[in-house]
Short mmCIF file of C-alpha atoms in Angstrom, two decimals:
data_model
loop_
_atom_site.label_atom_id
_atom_site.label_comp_id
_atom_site.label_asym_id
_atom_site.label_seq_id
_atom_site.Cartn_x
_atom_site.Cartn_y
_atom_site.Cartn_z
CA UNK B 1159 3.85 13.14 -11.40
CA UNK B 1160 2.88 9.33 -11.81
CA UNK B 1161 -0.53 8.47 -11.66
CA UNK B 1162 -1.94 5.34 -11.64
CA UNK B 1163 -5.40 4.43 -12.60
CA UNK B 1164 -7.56 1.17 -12.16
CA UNK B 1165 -10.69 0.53 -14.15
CA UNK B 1166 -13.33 -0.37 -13.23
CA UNK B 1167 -13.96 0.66 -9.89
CA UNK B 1168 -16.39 -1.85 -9.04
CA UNK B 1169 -16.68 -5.09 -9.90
CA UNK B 1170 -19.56 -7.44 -9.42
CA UNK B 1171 -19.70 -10.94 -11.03
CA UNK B 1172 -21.19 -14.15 -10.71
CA UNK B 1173 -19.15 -17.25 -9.33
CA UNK B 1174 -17.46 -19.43 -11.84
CA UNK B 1175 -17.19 -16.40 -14.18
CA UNK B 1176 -14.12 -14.56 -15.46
CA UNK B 1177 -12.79 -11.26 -15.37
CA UNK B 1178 -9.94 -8.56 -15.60
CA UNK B 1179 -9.28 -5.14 -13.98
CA UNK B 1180 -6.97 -3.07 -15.70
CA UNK B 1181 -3.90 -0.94 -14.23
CA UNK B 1182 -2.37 2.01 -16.30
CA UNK B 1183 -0.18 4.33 -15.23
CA UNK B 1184 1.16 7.30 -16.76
CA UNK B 1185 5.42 7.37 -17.08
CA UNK B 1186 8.14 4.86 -16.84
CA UNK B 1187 7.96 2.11 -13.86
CA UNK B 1188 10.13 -0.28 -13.08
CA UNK B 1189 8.24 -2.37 -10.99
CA UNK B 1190 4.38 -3.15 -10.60
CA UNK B 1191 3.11 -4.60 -7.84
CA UNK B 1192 -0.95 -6.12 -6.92
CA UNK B 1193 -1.87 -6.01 -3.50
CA UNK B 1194 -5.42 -7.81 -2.16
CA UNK B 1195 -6.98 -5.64 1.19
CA UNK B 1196 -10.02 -7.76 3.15
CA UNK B 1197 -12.40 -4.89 5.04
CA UNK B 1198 -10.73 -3.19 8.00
CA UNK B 1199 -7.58 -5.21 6.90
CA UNK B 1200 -4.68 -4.28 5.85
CA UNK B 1201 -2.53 -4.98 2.55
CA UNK B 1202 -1.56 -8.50 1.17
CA UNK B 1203 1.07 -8.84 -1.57
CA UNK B 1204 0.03 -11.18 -4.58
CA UNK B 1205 2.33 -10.33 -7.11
CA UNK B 1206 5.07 -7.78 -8.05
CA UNK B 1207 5.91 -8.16 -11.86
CA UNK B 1208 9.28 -7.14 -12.75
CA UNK B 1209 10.01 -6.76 -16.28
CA UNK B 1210 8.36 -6.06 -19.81
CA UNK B 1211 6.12 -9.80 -20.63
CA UNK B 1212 6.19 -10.29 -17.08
CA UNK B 1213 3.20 -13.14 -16.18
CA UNK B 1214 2.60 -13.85 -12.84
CA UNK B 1215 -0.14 -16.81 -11.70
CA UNK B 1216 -1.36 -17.96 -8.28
CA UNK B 1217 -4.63 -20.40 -8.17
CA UNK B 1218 -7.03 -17.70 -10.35
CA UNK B 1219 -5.53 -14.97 -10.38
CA UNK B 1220 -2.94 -14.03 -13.12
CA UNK B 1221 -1.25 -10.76 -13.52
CA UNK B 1222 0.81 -9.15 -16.58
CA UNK B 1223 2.38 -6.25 -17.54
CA UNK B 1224 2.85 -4.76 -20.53
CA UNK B 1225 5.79 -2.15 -20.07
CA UNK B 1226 5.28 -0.25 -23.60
CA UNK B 1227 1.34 0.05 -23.53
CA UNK B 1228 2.01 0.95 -19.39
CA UNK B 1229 -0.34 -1.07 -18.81
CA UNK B 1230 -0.86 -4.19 -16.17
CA UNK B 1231 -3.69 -6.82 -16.14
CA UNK B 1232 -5.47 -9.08 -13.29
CA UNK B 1233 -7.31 -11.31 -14.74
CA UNK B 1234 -9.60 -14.01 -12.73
CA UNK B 1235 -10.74 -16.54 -13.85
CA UNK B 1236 -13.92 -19.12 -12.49
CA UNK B 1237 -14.24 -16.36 -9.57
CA UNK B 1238 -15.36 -17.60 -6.08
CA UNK B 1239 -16.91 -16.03 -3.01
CA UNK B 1240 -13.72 -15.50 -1.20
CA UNK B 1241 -12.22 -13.92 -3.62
CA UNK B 1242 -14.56 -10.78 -2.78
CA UNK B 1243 -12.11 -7.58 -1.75
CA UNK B 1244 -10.38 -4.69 -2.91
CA UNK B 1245 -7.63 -5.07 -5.32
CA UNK B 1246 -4.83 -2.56 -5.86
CA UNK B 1247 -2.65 -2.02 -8.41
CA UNK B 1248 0.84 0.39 -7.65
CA UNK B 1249 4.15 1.09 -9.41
CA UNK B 1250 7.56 2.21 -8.12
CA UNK B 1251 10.65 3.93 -10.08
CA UNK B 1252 13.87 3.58 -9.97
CA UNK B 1253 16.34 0.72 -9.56
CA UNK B 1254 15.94 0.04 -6.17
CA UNK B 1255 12.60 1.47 -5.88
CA UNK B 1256 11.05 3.49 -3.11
CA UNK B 1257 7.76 4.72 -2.47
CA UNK B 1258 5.08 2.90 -4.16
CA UNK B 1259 1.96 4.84 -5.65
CA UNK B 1260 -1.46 3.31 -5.46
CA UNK B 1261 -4.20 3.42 -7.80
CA UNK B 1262 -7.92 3.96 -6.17
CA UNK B 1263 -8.05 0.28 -6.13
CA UNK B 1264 -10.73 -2.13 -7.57
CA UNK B 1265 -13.81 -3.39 -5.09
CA UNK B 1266 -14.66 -6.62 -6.64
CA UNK B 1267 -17.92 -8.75 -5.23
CA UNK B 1268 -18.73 -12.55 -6.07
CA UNK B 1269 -22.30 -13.60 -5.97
CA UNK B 1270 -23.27 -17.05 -5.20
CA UNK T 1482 6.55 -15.38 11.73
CA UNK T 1483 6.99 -12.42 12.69
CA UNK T 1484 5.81 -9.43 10.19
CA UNK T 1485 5.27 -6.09 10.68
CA UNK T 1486 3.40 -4.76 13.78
CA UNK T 1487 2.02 -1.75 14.35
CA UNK T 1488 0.96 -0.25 17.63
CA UNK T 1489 -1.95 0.64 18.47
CA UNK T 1490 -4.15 -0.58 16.13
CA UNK T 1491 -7.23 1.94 17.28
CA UNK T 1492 -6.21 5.63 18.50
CA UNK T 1493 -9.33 8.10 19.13
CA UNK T 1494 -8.42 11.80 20.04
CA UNK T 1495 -9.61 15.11 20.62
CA UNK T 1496 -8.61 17.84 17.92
CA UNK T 1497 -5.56 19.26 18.82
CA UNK T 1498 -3.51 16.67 21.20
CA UNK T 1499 -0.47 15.27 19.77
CA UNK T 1500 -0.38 11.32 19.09
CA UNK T 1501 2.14 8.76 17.99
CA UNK T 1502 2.25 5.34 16.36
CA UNK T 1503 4.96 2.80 16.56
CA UNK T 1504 5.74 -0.18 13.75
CA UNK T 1505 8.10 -2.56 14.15
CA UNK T 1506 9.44 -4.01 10.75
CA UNK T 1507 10.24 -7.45 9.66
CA UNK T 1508 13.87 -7.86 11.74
CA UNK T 1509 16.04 -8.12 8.81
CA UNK T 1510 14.15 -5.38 6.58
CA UNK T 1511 16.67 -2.37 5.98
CA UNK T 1512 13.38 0.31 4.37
CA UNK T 1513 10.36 1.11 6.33
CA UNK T 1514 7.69 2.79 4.97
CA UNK T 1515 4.51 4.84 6.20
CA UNK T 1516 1.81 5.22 4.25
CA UNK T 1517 -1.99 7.04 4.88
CA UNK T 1518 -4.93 5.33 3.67
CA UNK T 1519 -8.65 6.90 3.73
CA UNK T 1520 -11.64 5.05 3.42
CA UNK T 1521 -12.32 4.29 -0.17
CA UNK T 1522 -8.73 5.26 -1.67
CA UNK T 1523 -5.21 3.52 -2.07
CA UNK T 1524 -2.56 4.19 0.37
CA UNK T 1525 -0.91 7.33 0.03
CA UNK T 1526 2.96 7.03 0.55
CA UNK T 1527 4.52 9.44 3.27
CA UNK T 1528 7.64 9.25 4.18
CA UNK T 1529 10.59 6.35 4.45
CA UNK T 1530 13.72 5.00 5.74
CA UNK T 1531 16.55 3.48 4.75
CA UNK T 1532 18.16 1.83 8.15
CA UNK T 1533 18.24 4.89 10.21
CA UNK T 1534 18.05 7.75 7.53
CA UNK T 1535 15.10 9.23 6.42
CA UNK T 1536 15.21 9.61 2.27
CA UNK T 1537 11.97 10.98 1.34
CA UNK T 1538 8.79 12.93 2.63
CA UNK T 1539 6.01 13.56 0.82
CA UNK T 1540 4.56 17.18 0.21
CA UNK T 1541 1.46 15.51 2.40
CA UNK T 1542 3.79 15.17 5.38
CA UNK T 1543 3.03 18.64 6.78
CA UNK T 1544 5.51 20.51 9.41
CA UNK T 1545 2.64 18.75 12.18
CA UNK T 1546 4.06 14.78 11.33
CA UNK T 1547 7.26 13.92 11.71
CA UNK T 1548 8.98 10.35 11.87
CA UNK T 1549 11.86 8.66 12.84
CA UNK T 1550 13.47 5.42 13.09
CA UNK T 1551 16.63 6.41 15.85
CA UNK T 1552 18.31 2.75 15.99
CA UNK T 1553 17.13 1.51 12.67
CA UNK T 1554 14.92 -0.71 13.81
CA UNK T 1555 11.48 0.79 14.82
CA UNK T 1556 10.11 3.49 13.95
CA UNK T 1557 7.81 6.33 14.86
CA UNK T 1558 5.26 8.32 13.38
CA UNK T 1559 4.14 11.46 15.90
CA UNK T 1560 1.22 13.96 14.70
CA UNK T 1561 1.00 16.83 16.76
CA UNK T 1562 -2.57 19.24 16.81
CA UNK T 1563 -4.28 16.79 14.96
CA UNK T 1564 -6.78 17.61 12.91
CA UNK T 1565 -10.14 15.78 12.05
CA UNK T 1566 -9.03 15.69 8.17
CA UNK T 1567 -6.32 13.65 10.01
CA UNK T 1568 -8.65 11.02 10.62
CA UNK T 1569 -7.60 7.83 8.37
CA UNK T 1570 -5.52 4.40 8.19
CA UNK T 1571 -1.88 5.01 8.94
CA UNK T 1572 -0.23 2.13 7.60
CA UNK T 1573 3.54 1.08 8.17
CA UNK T 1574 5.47 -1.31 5.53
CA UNK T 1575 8.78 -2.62 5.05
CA UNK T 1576 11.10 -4.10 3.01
CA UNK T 1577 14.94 -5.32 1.76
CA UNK T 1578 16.44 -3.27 -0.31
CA UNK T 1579 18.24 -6.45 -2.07
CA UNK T 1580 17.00 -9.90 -2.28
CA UNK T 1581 15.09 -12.27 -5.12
CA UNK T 1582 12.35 -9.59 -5.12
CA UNK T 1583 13.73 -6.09 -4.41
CA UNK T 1584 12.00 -3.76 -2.26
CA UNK T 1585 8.41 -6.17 -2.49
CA UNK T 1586 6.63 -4.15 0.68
CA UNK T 1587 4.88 -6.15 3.55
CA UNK T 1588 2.33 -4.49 4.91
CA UNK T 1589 1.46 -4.39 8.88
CA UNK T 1590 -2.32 -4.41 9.88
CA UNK T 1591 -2.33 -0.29 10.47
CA UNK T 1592 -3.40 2.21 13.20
CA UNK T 1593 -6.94 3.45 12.42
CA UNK T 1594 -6.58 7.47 13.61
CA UNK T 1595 -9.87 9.09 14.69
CA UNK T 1596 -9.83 12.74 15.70
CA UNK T 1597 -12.92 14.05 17.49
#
């Protein structure tokens, strides 16, 4: 069974500080995907990494994954208020893919 | 632009009555996707489609949901004798099975299930 597990939990940092969560997951995955969900809203894609090396940026966020070490990264850097939500991290298998699993997701707060 | 809708977006009910949700997918997607989220967890994948044919269900889709998507297009998601442990975020997603970025899944805004 693949499980996937984001660390930490919670996240609260200052603005204009940096950051990573951390995504492992526990057998082979072809594809790895972040998603961003706002309070009562639903899921927003921000990257889907592809292949072993695989770095992904967009304004301050940057993702990677490491394929061997199953392991991806977020990493944010000179946070800002509206960059407060829950993150999630979630693989799929296969060549075409198919159902994604979720980890539990990271809550992440900026202070002012 | 048009993504994926889901309707409704609120659905109170009394234990036991039957309910169902519709999403609509992003016109050219060929897989559609539910998912269940509850408050304070990641989705939890369900059950999807490829055009018309359903290809997986997971062991959470008890004999009380079933889906379907008749035309290909829309799709349905009908819980009957709901249960208050049914009470969550039913989320609908699709996707194209080829493309620059293979099966990347677009989420719709969800139907928020609460059972009395």
């Amino acid at each position: 069974e693949l499980k996937v597990e984001q660390n930490p939990l919670f996240l609260s940092m200052q603005e204009g500080k940096n950051y990573t969560i951390y995504c492992n997951y526990s057998t082979t995955s072809d594809r790895l995907y972040w998603y961003r969900q706002d309070p009562g809203k639903s899921l927003e894609s921000l990257f889907v990494l592809l292949s072993n090396g695989a770095v992904k940026q967009e304004g301050r966020l940057m993702a990677s994954l490491d394929t061997k070490a199953r392991l991806s990264t977020l990493h944010i850097t000179a946070a800002v208020h509206d960059l407060s939500a829950t993150y999630f991290c979630a693989v799929s298998r296969g060549a075409s893919g198919s159902r994604l699993t979720f980890g539990e997701g990271t809550q992440l707060t900026v202070n002012p | 632009d048009t993504g994926v809708s889901q309707d409704p977006r609120h659905k109170i009910t009394k234990r036991g009555q039957n309910v169902t949700f519709r999403c609509d997918p992003i016109s050219e997607h060929n897989r559609l996707y539910w998912y269940r989220q509850t408050l304070g967890q990641g989705p939890e994948f369900l059950t999807y489609f490829q055009n018309e044919a359903q290809l997986e269900k997971s062991r959470l889709l008890s004999d009380r949901f079933s889906a379907e998507r008749p035309k290909g297009s829309f799709s349905t998601l009908e819980i009957q004798r709901t249960e208050q442990g049914d009470s969550a975020m039913y989320l609908c997603a699709s996707s194209l099975l080829s493309g620059i970025l293979p099966n990347e899944q677009f989420f719709g805004p969800g139907t928020r299930l609460t059972v009395l």
